[in-house]
Short mmCIF file of C-alpha atoms and ligand atoms in Angstrom, two decimals:
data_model
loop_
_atom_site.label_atom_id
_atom_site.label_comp_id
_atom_site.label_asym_id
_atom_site.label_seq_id
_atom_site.Cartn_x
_atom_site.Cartn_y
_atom_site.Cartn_z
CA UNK A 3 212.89 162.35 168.16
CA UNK A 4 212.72 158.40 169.42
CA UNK A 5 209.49 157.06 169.41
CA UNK A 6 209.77 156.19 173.09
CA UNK A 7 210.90 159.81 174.36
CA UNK A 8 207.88 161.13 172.05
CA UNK A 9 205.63 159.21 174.14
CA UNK A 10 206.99 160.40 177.38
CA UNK A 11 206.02 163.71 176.18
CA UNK A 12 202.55 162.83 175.28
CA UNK A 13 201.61 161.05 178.05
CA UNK A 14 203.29 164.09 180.00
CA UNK A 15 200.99 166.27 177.83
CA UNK A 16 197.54 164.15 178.54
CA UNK A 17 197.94 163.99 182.08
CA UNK A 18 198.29 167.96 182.52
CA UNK A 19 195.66 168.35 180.20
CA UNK A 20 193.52 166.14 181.85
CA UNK A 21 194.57 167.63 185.32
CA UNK A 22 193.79 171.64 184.08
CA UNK A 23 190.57 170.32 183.24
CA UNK A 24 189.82 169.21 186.53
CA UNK A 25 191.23 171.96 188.58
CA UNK A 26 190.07 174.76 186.44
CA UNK A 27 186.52 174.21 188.22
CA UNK A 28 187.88 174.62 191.72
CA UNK A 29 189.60 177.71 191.50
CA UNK A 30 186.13 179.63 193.08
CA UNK A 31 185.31 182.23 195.26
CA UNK A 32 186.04 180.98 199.03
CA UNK A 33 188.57 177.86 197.75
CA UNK A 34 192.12 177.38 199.03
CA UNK A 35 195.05 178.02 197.19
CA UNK A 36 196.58 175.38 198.84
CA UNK A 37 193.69 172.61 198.53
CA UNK A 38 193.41 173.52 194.75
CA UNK A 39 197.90 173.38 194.68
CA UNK A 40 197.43 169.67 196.73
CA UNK A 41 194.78 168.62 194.60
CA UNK A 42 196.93 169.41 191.26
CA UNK A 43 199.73 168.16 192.71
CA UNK A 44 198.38 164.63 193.84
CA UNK A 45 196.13 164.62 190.78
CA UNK A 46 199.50 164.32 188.66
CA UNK A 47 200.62 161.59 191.02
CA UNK A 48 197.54 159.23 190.88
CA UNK A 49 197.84 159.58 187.65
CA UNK A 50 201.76 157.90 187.59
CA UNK A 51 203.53 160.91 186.70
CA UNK A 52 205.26 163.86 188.39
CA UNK A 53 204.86 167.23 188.94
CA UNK A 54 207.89 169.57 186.90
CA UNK A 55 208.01 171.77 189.19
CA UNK A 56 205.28 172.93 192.07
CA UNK A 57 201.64 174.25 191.11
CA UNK A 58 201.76 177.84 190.37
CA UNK A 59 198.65 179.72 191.23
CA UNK A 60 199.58 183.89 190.28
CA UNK A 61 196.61 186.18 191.66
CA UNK A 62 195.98 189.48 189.36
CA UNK A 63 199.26 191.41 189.54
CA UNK A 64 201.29 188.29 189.87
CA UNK A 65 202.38 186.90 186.52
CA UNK A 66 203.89 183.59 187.62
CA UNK A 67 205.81 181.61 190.32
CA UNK A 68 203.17 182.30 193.30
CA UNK A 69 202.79 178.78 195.12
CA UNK A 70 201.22 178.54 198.11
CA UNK A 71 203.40 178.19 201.51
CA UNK A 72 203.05 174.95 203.84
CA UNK A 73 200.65 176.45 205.77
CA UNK A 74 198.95 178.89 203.69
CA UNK A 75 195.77 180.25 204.53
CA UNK A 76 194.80 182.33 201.68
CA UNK A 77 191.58 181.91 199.72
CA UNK A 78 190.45 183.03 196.07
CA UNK A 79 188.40 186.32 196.33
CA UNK A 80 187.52 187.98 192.67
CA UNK A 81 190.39 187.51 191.51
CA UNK A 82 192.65 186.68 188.18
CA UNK A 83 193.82 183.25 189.17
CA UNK A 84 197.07 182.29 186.55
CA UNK A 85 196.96 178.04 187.21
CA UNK A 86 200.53 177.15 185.71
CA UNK A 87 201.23 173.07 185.98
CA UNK A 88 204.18 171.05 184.95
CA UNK A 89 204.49 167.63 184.88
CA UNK A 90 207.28 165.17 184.06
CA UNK A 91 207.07 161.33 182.89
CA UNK A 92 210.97 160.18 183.43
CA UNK A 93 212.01 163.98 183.03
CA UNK A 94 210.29 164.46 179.87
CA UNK A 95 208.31 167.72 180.74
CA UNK A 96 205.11 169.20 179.61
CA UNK A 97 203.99 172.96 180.61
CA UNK A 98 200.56 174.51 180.46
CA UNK A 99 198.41 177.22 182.27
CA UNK A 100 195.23 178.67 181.99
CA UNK A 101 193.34 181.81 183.34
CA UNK A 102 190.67 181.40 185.55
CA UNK A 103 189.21 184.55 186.05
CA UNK A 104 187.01 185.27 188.94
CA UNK A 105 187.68 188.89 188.80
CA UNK A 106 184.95 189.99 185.43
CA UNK A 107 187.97 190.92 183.30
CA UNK A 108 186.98 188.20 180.15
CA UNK A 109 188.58 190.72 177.49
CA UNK A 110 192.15 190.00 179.37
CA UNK A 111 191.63 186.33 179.62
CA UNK A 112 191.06 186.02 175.99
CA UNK A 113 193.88 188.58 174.27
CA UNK A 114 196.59 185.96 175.98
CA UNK A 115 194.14 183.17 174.75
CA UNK A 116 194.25 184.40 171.29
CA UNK A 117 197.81 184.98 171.27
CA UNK A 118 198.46 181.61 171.96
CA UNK A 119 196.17 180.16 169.45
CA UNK A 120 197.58 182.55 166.85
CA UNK A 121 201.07 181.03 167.63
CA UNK A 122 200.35 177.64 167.36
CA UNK A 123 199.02 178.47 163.97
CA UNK A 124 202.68 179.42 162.50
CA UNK A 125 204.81 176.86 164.00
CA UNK A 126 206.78 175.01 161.77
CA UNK A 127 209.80 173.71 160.64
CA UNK A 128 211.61 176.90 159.86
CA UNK A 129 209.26 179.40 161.91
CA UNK A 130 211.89 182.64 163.73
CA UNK A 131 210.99 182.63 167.55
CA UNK A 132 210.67 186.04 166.53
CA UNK A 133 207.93 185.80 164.09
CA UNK A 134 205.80 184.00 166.64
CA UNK A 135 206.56 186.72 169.11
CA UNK A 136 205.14 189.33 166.64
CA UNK A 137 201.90 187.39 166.07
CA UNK A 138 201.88 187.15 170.09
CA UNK A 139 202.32 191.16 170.23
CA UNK A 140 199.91 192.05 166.94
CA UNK A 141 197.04 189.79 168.83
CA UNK A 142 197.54 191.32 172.45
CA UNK A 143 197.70 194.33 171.00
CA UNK A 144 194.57 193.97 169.06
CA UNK A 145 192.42 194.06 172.47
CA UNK A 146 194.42 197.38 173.35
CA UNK A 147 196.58 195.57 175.55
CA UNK A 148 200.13 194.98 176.24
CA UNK A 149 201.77 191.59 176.59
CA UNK A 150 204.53 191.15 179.35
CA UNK A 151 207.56 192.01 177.35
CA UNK A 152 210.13 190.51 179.94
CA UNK A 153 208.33 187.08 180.43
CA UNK A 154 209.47 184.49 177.73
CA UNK A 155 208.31 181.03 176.47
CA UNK A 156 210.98 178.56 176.42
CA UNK A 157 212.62 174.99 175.61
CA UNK A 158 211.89 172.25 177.35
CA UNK A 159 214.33 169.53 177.73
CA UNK A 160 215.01 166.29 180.42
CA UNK A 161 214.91 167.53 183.43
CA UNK A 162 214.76 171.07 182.25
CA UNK A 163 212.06 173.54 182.78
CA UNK A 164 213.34 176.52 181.32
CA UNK A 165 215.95 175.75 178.38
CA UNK A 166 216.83 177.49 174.90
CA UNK A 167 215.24 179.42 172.89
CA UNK A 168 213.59 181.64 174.46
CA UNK A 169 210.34 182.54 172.88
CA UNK A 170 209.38 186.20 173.14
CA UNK A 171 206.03 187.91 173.58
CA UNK A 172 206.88 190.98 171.44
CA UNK A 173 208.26 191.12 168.44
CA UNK A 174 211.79 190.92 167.51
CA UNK A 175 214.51 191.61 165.13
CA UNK A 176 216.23 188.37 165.32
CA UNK A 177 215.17 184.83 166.90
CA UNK A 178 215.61 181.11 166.74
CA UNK A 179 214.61 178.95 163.66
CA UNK A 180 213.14 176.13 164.90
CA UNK A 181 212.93 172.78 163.85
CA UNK A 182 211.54 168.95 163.85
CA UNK A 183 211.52 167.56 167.07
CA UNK A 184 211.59 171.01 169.51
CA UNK A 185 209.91 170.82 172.26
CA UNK A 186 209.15 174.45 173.35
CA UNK A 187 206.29 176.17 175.25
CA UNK A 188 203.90 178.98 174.02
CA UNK A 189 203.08 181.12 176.93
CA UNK A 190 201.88 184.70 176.29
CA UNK A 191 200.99 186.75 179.35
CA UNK A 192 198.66 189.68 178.63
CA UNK A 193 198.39 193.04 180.83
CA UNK A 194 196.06 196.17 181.38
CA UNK A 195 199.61 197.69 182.80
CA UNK A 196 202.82 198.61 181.95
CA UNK A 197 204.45 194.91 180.00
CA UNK A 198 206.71 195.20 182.74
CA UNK A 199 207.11 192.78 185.78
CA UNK A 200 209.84 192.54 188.33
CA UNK A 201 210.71 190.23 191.55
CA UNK A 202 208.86 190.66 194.45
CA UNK A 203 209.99 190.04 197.47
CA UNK A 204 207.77 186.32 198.39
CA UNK A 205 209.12 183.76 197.00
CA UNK A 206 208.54 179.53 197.99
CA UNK A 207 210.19 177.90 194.53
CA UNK A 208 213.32 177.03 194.85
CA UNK A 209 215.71 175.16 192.56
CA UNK A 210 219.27 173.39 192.34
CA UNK A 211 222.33 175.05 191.21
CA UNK A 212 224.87 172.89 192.30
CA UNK A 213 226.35 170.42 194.90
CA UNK A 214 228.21 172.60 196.94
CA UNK A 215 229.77 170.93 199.91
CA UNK A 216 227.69 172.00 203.27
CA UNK A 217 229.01 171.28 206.69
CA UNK A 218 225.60 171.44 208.71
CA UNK A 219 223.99 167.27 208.40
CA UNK A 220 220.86 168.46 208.11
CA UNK A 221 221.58 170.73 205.17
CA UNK A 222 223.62 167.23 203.76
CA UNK A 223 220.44 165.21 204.38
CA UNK A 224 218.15 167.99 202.43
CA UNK A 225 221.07 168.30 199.57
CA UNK A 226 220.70 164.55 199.08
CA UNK A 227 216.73 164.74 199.04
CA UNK A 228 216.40 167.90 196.96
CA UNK A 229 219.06 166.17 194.38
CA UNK A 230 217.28 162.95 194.56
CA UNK A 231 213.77 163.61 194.83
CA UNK A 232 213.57 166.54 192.44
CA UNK A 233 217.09 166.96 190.27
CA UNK A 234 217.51 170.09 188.15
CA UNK A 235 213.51 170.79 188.44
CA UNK A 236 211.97 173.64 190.30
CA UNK A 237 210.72 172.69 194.03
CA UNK A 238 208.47 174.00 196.82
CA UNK A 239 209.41 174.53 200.40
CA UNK A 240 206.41 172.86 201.38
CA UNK A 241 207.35 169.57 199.98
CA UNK A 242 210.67 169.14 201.86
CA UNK A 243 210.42 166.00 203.85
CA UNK A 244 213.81 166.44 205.85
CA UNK A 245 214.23 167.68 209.37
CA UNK A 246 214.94 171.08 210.36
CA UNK A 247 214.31 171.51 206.48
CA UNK A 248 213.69 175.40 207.05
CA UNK A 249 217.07 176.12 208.57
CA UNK A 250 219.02 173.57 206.05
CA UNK A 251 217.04 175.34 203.03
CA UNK A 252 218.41 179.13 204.25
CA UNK A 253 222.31 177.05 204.46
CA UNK A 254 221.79 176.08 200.88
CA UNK A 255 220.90 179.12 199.64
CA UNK A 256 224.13 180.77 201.45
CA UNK A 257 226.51 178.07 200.37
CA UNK A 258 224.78 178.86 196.56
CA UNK A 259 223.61 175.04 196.06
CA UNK A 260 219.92 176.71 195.94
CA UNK A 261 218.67 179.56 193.59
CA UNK A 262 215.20 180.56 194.59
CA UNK A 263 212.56 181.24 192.05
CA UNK A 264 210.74 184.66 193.62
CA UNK A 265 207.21 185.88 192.56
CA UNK A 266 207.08 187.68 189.61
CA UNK A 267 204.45 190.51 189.67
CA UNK A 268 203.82 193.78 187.51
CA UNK A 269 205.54 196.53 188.25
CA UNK A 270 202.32 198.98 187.95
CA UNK A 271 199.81 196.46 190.11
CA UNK A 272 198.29 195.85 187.03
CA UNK A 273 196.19 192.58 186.28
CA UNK A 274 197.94 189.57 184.34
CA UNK A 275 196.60 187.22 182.26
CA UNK A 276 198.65 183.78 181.13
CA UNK A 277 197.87 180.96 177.98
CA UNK A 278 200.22 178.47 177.74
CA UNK A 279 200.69 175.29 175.83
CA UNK A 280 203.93 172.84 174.84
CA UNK A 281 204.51 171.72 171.49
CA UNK A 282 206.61 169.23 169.51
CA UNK A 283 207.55 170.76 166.33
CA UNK A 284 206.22 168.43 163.51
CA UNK A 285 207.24 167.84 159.92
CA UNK A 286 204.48 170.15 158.80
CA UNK A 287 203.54 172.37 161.75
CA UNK A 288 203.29 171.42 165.27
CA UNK A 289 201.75 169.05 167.72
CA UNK A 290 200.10 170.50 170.95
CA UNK A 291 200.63 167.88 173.50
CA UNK A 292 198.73 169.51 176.25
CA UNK A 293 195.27 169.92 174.50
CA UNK A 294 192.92 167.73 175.49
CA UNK A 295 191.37 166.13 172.77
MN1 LIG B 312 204.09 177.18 182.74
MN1 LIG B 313 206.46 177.72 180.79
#
């Protein structure tokens, strides 16, 4: 990897970590999902980079993709708050969450906690995605819990949230070797349910697929912003900036220019815990760029 992109990461890396760290303490009983989301949010931007794609904040059966709507109202009760940030320096992405439970449920918070850890302790040059997905099983497990099976780490490249491999949380028979240079992220979920989740019906992510052609202007104007402003990166509804942005997003998603990104929740109602971290792979293991240090 080029010195210079390797630096994109890191600062990419510093910032979130230095962000988490700040928002962790204002996810409390009473707060509001959307002050703690703006806070993140502008918090990335003071500090000269970007958000990836738009503060997730999953309560208990919600795993991920839960981001508040423009005029949300909701407030954290005792809940299991999942806090998952990205943030970009010229597209160069770096992806962490923590658990910030309000809800008394520590044992949860710290089986995806110590499935993480235990991953980052075998990644190499030459480590199989699916040996790190065992480890990630074996330690949920080990707290008599199940990790969610259907919910993936991933590779991160420009402008890419979600690229190849995928990085399971159960163990496998075959998975990617990785090598120098990969930038993936760890993220093990952890659940008193099922393992499973599914789409719920919410949903206010929403992401490019393509440029379609669109004959409404406004849906034009929001094309061009969306394109612009955010590229191939996740986006939420309450960030759109163009007029009559509601009824332009819903002609976007018909013409297929816009994919939406629903909430993901468990299919039992069961509570979700989430660890995540993103890591360059290193000549001799790997180097966590979202730690802070
Ligand atoms: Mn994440
Ligand atoms: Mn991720």
């Amino acid at each position: 990897m080029e010195t210079e992109i390797r630096e994109k990461y890191r600062t990419a890396g510093r910032i979130l970590a230095e962000v988490l760290a700040e928002a962790g303490p204002r996810v409390e009983l009473g707060a509001s999902l959307l002050d703690v989301a703006n806070f993140v949010e502008g918090s990335i931007r003071s500090k000269g980079a970007k958000p990836a794609f738009p503060c997730n904040i999953s309560l208990d059966r919600n795993a991920a993709h839960y981001t508040p709507s423009p005029n949300d109202t909701a407030r954290f009760g005792e809940n299991m708050v999942k806090l998952d940030v990205g943030v970009h320096v010229d597209g160069y992405i770096a992806d962490s969450a923590i658990t910030v439970d309000l809800s008394g449920h520590d044992k949860l918070v710290e089986a995806s906690r110590s499935a993480l850890q235990a991953a980052l302790e075998i990644i190499g040059p030459g480590t199989d995605t699916a040996q790190i997905g065992k480890v990630i099983e074996e330690a949920i497990t080990g707290y008599g819990y199940k990790p969610v099976y259907n919910l993936t780490g991933h590779g991160l490249s420009r402008y890419l949230a979600h690229d190849e491999p995928a990085v399971p949380n159960r163990a496998m028979e075959k998975g990617t070797v990785l090598k120098e240079g990969d930038v993936i992220a760890i993220e093990p979920f952890a659940t008193n349910g099922s393992g499973r989740i599914s789409e719920a019906q919410n949903c206010e992510i929403y992401g490019l697929s393509a440029m379609r052609p669109v004959r409404l202007p406004a849906a034009r104007t929001l094309l061009k912003e969306i394109s612009e402003e955010y590229k191939t990166l996740p986006f939420a509804r309450r960030w759109l900036q163009a007029e009559r942005a509601e009824y332009a997003l819903m002609q976007l998603l018909r013409s297929g220019s816009v994919h939406k990104y629903p909430v993901l929740w468990e299919v039992e109602g069961a509570l979700v815990s989430q660890a995540e971290h993103t890591v360059i792979v290193s000549d001799k293991g790997c180097e966590v760029i979202t730690r802070s240090i």
